[in-house]
CSV table of C-alpha atoms in Angstrom, one decimal:
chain,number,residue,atom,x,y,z
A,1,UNK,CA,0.0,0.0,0.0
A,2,UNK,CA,3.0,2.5,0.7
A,3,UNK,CA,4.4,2.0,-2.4
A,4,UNK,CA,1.2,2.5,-4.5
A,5,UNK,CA,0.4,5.3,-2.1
A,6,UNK,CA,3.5,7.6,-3.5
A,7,UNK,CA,2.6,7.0,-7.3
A,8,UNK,CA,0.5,10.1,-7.5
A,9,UNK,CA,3.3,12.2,-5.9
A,10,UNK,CA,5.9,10.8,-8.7
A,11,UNK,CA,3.3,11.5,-11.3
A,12,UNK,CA,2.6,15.6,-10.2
A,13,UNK,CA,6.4,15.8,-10.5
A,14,UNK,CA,6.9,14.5,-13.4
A,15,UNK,CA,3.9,16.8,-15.0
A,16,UNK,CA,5.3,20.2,-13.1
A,17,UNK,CA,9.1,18.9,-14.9
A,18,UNK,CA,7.3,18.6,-18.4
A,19,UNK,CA,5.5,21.7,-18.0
A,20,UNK,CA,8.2,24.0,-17.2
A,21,UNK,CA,10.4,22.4,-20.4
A,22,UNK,CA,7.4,23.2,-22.3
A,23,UNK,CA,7.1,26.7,-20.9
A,24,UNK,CA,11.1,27.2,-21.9
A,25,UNK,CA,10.5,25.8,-25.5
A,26,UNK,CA,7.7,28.4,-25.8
A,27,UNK,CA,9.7,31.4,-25.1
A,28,UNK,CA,12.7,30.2,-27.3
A,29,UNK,CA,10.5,29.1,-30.0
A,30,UNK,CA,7.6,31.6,-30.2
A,31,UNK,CA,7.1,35.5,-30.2
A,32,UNK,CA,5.0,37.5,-27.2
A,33,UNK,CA,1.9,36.5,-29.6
A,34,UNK,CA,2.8,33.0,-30.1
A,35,UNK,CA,4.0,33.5,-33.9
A,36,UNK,CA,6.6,30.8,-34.8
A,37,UNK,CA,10.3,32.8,-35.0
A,38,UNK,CA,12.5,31.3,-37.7
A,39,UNK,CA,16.2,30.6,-36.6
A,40,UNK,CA,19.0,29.3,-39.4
A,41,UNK,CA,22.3,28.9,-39.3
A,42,UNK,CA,23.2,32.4,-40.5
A,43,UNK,CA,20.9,33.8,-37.7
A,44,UNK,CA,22.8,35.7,-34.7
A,45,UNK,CA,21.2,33.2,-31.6
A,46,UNK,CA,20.8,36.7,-29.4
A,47,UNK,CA,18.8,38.2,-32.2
A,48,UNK,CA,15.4,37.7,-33.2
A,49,UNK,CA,13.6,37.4,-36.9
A,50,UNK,CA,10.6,38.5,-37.8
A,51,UNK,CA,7.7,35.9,-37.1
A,52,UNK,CA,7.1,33.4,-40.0
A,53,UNK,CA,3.5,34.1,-39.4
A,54,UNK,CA,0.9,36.6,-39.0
A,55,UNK,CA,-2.4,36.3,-38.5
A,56,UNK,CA,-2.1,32.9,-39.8
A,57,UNK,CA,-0.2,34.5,-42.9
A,58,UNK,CA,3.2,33.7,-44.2
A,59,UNK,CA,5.1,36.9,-44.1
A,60,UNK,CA,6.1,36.7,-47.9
A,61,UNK,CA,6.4,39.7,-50.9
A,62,UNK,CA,2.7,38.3,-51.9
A,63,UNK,CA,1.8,39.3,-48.3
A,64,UNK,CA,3.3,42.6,-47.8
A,65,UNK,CA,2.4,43.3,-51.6
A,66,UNK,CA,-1.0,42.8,-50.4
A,67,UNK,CA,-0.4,45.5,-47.6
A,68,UNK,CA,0.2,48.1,-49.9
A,69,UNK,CA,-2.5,47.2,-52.0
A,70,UNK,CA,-4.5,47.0,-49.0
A,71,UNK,CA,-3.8,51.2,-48.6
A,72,UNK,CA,-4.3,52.4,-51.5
A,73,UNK,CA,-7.8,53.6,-52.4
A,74,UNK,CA,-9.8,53.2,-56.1
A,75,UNK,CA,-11.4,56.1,-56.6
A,76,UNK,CA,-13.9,56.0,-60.1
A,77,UNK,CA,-11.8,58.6,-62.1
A,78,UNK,CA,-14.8,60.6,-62.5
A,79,UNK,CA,-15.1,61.7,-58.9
A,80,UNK,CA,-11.5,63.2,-58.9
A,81,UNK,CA,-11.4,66.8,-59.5
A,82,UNK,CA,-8.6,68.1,-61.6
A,83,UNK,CA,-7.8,71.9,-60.4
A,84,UNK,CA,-8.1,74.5,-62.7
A,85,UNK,CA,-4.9,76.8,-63.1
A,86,UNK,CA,-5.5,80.8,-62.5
A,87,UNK,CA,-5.1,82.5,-65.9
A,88,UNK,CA,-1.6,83.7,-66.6
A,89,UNK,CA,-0.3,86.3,-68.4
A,90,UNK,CA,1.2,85.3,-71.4
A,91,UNK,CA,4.4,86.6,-72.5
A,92,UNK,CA,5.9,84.3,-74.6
A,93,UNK,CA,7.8,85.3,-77.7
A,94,UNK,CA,9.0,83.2,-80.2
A,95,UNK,CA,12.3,83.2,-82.0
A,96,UNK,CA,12.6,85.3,-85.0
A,97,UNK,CA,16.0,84.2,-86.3
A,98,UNK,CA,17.6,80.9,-86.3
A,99,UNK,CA,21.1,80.9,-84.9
A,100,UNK,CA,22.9,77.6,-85.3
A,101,UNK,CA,25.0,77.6,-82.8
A,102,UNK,CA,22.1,77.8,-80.1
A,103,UNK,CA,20.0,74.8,-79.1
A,104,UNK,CA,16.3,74.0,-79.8
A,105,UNK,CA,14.2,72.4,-77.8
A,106,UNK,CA,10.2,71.7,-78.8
A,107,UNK,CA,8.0,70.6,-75.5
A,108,UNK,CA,5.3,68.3,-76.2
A,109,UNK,CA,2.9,67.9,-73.2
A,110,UNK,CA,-0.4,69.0,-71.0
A,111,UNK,CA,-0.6,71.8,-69.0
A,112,UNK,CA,2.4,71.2,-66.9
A,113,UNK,CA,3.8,72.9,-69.8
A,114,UNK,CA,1.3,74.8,-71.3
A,115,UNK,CA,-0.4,76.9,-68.1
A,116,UNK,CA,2.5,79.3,-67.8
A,117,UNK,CA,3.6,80.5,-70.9
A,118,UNK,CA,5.8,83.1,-69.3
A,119,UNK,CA,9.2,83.6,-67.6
A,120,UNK,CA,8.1,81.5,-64.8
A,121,UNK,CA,7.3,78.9,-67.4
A,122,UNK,CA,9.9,75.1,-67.5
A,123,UNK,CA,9.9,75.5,-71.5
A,124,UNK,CA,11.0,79.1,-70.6
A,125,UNK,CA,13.7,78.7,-67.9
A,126,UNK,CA,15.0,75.6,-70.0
A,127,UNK,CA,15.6,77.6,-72.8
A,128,UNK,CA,17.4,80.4,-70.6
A,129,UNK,CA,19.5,77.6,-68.6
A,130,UNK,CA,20.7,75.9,-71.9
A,131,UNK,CA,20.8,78.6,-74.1
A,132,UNK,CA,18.1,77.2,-76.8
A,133,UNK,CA,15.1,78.4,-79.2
A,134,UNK,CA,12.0,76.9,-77.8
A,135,UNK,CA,8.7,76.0,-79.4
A,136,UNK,CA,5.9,75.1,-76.7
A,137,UNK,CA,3.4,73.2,-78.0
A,138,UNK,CA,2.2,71.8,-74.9
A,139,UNK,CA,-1.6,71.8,-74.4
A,140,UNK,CA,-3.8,72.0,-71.1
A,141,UNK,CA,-6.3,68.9,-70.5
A,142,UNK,CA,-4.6,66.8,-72.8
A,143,UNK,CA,-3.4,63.1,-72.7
A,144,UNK,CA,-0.2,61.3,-74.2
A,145,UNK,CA,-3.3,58.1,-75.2
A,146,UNK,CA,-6.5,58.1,-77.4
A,147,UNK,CA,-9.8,57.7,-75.2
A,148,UNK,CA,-12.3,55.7,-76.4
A,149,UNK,CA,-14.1,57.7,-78.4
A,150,UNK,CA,-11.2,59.2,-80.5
A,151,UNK,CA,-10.4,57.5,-83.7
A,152,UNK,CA,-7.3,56.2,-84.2
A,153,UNK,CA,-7.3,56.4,-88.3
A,154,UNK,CA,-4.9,59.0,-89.9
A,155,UNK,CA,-8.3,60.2,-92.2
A,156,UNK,CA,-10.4,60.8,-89.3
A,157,UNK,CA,-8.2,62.1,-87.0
A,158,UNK,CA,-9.3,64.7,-84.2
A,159,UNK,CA,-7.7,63.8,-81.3
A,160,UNK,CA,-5.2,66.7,-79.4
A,161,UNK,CA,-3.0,64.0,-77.5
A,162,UNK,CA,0.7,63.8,-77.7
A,163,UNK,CA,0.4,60.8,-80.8
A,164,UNK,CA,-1.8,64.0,-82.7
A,165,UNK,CA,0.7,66.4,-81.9
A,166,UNK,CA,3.3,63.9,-83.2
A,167,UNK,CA,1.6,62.6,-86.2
A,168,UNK,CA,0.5,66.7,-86.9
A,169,UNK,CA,4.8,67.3,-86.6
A,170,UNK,CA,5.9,64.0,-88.8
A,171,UNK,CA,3.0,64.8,-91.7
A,172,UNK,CA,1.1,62.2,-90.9
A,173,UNK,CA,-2.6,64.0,-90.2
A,174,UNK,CA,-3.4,67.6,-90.8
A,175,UNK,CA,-2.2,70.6,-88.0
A,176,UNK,CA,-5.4,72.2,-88.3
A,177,UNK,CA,-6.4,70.0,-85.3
A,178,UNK,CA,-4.3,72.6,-83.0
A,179,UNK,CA,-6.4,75.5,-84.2
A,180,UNK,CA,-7.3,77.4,-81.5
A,181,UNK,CA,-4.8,76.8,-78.9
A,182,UNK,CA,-1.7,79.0,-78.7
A,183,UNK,CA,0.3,75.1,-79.7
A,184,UNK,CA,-1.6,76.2,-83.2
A,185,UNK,CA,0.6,79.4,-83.6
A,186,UNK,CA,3.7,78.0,-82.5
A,187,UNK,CA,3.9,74.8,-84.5
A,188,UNK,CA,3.2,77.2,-87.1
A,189,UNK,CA,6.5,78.7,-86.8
A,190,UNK,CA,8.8,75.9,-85.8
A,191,UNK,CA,11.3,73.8,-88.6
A,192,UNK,CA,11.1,70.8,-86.7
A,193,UNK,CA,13.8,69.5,-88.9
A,194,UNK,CA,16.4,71.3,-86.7
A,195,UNK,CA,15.0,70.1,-83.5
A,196,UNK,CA,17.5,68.8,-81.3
A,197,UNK,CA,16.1,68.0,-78.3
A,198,UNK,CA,11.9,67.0,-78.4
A,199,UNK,CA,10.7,66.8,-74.6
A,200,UNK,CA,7.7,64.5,-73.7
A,201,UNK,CA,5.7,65.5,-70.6
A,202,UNK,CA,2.3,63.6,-70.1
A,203,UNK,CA,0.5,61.2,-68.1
A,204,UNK,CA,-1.1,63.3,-65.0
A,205,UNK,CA,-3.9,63.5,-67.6
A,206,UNK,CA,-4.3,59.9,-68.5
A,207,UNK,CA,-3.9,59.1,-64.6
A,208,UNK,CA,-7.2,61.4,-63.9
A,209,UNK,CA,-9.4,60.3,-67.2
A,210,UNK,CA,-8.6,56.8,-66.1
A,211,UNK,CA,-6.5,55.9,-69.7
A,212,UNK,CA,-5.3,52.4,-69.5
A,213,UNK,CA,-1.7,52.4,-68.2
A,214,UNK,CA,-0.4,49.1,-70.7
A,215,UNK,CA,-1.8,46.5,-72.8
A,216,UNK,CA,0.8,43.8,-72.4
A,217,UNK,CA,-1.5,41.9,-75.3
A,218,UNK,CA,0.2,45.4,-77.5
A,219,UNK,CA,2.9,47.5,-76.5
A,220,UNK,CA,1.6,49.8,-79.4
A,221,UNK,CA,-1.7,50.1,-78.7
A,222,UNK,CA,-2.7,53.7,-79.4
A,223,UNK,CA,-5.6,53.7,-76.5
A,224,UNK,CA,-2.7,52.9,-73.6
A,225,UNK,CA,-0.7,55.3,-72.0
A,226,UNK,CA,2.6,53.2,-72.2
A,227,UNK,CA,1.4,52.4,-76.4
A,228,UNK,CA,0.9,56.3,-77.0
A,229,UNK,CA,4.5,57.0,-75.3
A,230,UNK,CA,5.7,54.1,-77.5
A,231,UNK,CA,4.4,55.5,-80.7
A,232,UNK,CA,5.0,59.0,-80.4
A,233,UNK,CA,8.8,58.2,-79.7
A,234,UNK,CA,9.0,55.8,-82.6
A,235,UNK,CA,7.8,57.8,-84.8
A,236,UNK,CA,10.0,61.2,-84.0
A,237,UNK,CA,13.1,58.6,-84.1
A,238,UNK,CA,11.8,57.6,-87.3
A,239,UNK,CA,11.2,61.2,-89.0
A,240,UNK,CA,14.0,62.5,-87.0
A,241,UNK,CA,16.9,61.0,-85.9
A,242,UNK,CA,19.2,63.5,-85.2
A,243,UNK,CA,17.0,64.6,-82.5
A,244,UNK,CA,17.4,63.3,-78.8
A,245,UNK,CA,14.2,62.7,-76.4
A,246,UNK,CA,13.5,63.4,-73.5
A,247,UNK,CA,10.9,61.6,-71.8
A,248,UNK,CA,9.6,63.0,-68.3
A,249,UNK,CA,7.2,61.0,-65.6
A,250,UNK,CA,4.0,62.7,-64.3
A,251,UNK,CA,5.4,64.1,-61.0
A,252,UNK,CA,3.8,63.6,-57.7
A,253,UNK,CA,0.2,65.0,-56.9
A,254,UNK,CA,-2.6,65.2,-54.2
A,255,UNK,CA,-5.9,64.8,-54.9
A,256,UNK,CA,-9.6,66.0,-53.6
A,257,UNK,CA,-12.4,64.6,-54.6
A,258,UNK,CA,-15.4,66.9,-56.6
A,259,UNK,CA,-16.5,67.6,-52.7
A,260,UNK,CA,-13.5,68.8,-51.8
A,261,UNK,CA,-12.6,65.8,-49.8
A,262,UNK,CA,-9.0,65.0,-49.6
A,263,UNK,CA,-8.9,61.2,-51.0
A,264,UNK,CA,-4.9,61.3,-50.8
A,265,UNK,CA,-1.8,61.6,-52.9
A,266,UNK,CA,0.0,59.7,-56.2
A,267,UNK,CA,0.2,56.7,-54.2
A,268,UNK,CA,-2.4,56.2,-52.5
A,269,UNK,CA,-5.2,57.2,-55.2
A,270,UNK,CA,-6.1,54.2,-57.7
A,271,UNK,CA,-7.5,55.0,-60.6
A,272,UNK,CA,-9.1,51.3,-61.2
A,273,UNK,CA,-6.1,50.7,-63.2
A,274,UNK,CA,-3.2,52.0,-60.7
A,275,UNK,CA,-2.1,54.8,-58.9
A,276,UNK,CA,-0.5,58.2,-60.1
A,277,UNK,CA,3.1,56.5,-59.1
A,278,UNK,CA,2.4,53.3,-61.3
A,279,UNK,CA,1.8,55.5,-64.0
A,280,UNK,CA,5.8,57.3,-63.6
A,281,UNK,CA,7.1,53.9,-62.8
A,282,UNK,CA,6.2,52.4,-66.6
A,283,UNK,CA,6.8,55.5,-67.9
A,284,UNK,CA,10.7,55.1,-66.6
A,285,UNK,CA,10.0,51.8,-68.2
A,286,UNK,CA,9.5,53.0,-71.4
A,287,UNK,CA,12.5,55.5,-71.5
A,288,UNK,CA,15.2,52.6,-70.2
A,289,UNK,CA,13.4,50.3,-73.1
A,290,UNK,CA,13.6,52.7,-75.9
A,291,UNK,CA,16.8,54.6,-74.8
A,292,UNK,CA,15.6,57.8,-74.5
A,293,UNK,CA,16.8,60.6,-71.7
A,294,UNK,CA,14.7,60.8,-68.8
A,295,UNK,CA,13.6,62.9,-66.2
A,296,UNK,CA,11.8,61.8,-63.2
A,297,UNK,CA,9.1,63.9,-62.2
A,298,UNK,CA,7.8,62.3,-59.2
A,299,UNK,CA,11.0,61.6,-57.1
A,300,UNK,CA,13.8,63.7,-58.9
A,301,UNK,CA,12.8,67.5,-58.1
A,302,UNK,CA,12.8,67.2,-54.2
A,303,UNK,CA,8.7,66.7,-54.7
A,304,UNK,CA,6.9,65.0,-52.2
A,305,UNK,CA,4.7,64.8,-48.9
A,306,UNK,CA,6.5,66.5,-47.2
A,307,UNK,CA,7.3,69.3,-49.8
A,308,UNK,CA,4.2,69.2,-51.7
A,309,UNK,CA,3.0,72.8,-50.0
A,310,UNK,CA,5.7,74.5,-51.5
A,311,UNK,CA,6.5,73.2,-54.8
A,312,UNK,CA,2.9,72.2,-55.9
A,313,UNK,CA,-0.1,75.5,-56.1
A,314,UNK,CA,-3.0,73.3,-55.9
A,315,UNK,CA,-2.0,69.5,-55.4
A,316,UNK,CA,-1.5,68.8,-59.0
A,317,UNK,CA,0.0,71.6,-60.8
A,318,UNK,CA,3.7,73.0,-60.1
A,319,UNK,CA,4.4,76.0,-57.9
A,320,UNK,CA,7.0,78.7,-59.0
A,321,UNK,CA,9.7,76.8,-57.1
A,322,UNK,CA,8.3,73.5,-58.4
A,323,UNK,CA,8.5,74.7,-61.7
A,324,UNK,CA,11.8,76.1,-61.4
A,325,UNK,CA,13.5,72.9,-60.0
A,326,UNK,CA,11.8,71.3,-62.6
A,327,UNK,CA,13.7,73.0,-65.6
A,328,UNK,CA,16.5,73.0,-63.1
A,329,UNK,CA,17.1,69.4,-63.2
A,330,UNK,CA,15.7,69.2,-67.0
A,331,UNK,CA,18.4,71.2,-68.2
A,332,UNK,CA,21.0,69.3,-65.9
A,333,UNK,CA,20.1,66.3,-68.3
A,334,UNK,CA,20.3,68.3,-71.9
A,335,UNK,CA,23.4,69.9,-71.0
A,336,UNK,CA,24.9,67.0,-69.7
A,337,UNK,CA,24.3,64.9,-72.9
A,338,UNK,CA,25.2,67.8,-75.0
A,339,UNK,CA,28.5,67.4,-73.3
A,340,UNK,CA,29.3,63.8,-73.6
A,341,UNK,CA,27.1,63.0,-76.7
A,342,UNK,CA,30.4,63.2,-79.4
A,343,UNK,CA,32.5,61.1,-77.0
């Protein structure tokens, strides 16, 4: 009977010895929240990982790709409201004699471009930085793709966008379609065949009208924004291939909503398609692809959150000091090339 009698005692020790080694494997093996912590051979034994898990999730790029995703907001492109830019005065000129030895410089693009046609302008304090004629033929509202209900056929062509604007320059349909708009006057005036430098500015445009960023079915597809940048470049290599390009991202914007509600910034905002930052990231794309200079509107001016009161006037559109870094770091990139392009 004695010896029966101390059975249980053996057995409550043995349980409280087990339940501390279990308590011990817990706190080496497991995270505060009981996440499993992964430990290889190249791991430091005094210094933790990250949990494998989390919230029954693999941490994995799919996983922290979904993150992002999960903070960015689609917004129907309709309910964004694109600001209007307070009428400037214009006092443009254009050059009345053609001297060889300077530069020139035509700017295709949207109102970037085209909303300050004066010494505060980029295609202005380009052309002072890098001593060059310049022909503006930049137009507000307008986007590098076709939309939908734009034809896409030389005969019946309407359409404003940078591939009109190109196609107008190269022959290919009539100028007339820039009646109207000071680009009109200006192309007017220009011998494109001495360009030297043709600077592409769009996409803010086809980020707000919701313009499909790529069709990876056609790299050329007029009605994407990544076909349109494709085509217009093609064909100004084609028709001109003297002439270097300069191919610039959308920079980086805020938006409000038509109620004035701020919905939040490049990339955040989802169009349905992507955000304002996808848009300069296959734009960058485009240029390393087709070898073309580029400038990098959204990170390469000092614009962002934390700037953005300073160097944007209204979320979208650059400020004075916006636009001056702009053709700052613009004409950084001619004059560089101009220097090392013979060698």
């Amino acid at each position: 009977m004695k010896k029966w009698s101390r059975l249980p005692a053996l057995m409550l020790c043995l349980l409280c010895v087990m339940g501390c080694g279990s308590r011990d494997e817990a706190a080496d093996g497991a995270d505060a929240n009981g996440n499993a912590i992964v430990i290889n051979e190249d791991t430091d034994p005094g210094q933790k990982t990250e949990p494998a898990e989390k919230e029954g999730k693999p941490v994995t790029p799919e996983t922290k790709e979904e993150t992002r995703a999960e903070e960015e907001i689609v917004v129907d492109p309709a309910q964004l409201n694109e600001p209007e830019i307070t009428q400037q005065e214009m006092t443009e000129t254009l050059p009345e004699q053609h001297d060889t030895n300077r530069l020139q410089i035509v700017f295709l693009g949207d109102s970037i471009l085209d909303g300050y046609r004066n010494e505060t302008g980029i295609a202005y304090l380009t052309g002072v930085r890098c001593n060059a004629d310049v022909y503006n033929l930049a137009m507000g509202g307008t986007t590098a793709a076709l939309t939908t209900y734009e034809s896409a056929e030389y005969a019946k062509w309407t359409s404003r966008s940078l591939q009109g604007v190109v196609h107008a320059i190269c022959g290919d349909v009539d100028p007339g379609i820039l009646e109207g708009y000071r680009a009109g006057e200006v192309f007017a005036t220009c011998d494109f065949s001495r360009t030297d430098y043709f600077v592409i500015e769009y996409g803010m445009n086809d980020f707000l009208s919701g313009i499909t960023m790529n069709d990876e079915e056609d790299f050329y597809d007029e009605y994407s924004y990544v076909g349109a940048l494709r085509i217009a470049i093609q064909r100004l290599r084609d028709n001109f291939p003297d002439a270097a390009i300069v191919l610039c991202s959308p920079n980086y914007a805020q938006f409000w909503g038509q109620d004035g509600a701020f919905l939040g910034d490049g990339n955040m905002v989802n169009n349905g398609g992507g955000t304002l930052v996808a848009y300069h990231r296959v734009c960058e794309n485009v240029a390393n692809d087709m070898h073309t200079l580029f400038l990098d509107g959204y990170n390469g001016i000092g614009l962002d959150a934390y700037t953005a009161d300073e160097f944007l006037e209204d979320g979208v559109h650059l400020s004075q000091k916006g636009r001056d870094k702009y053709a700052e770091k613009l004409s950084e990139i001619i004059l560089e090339y101009e220097a090392t392009k013979n060698n």
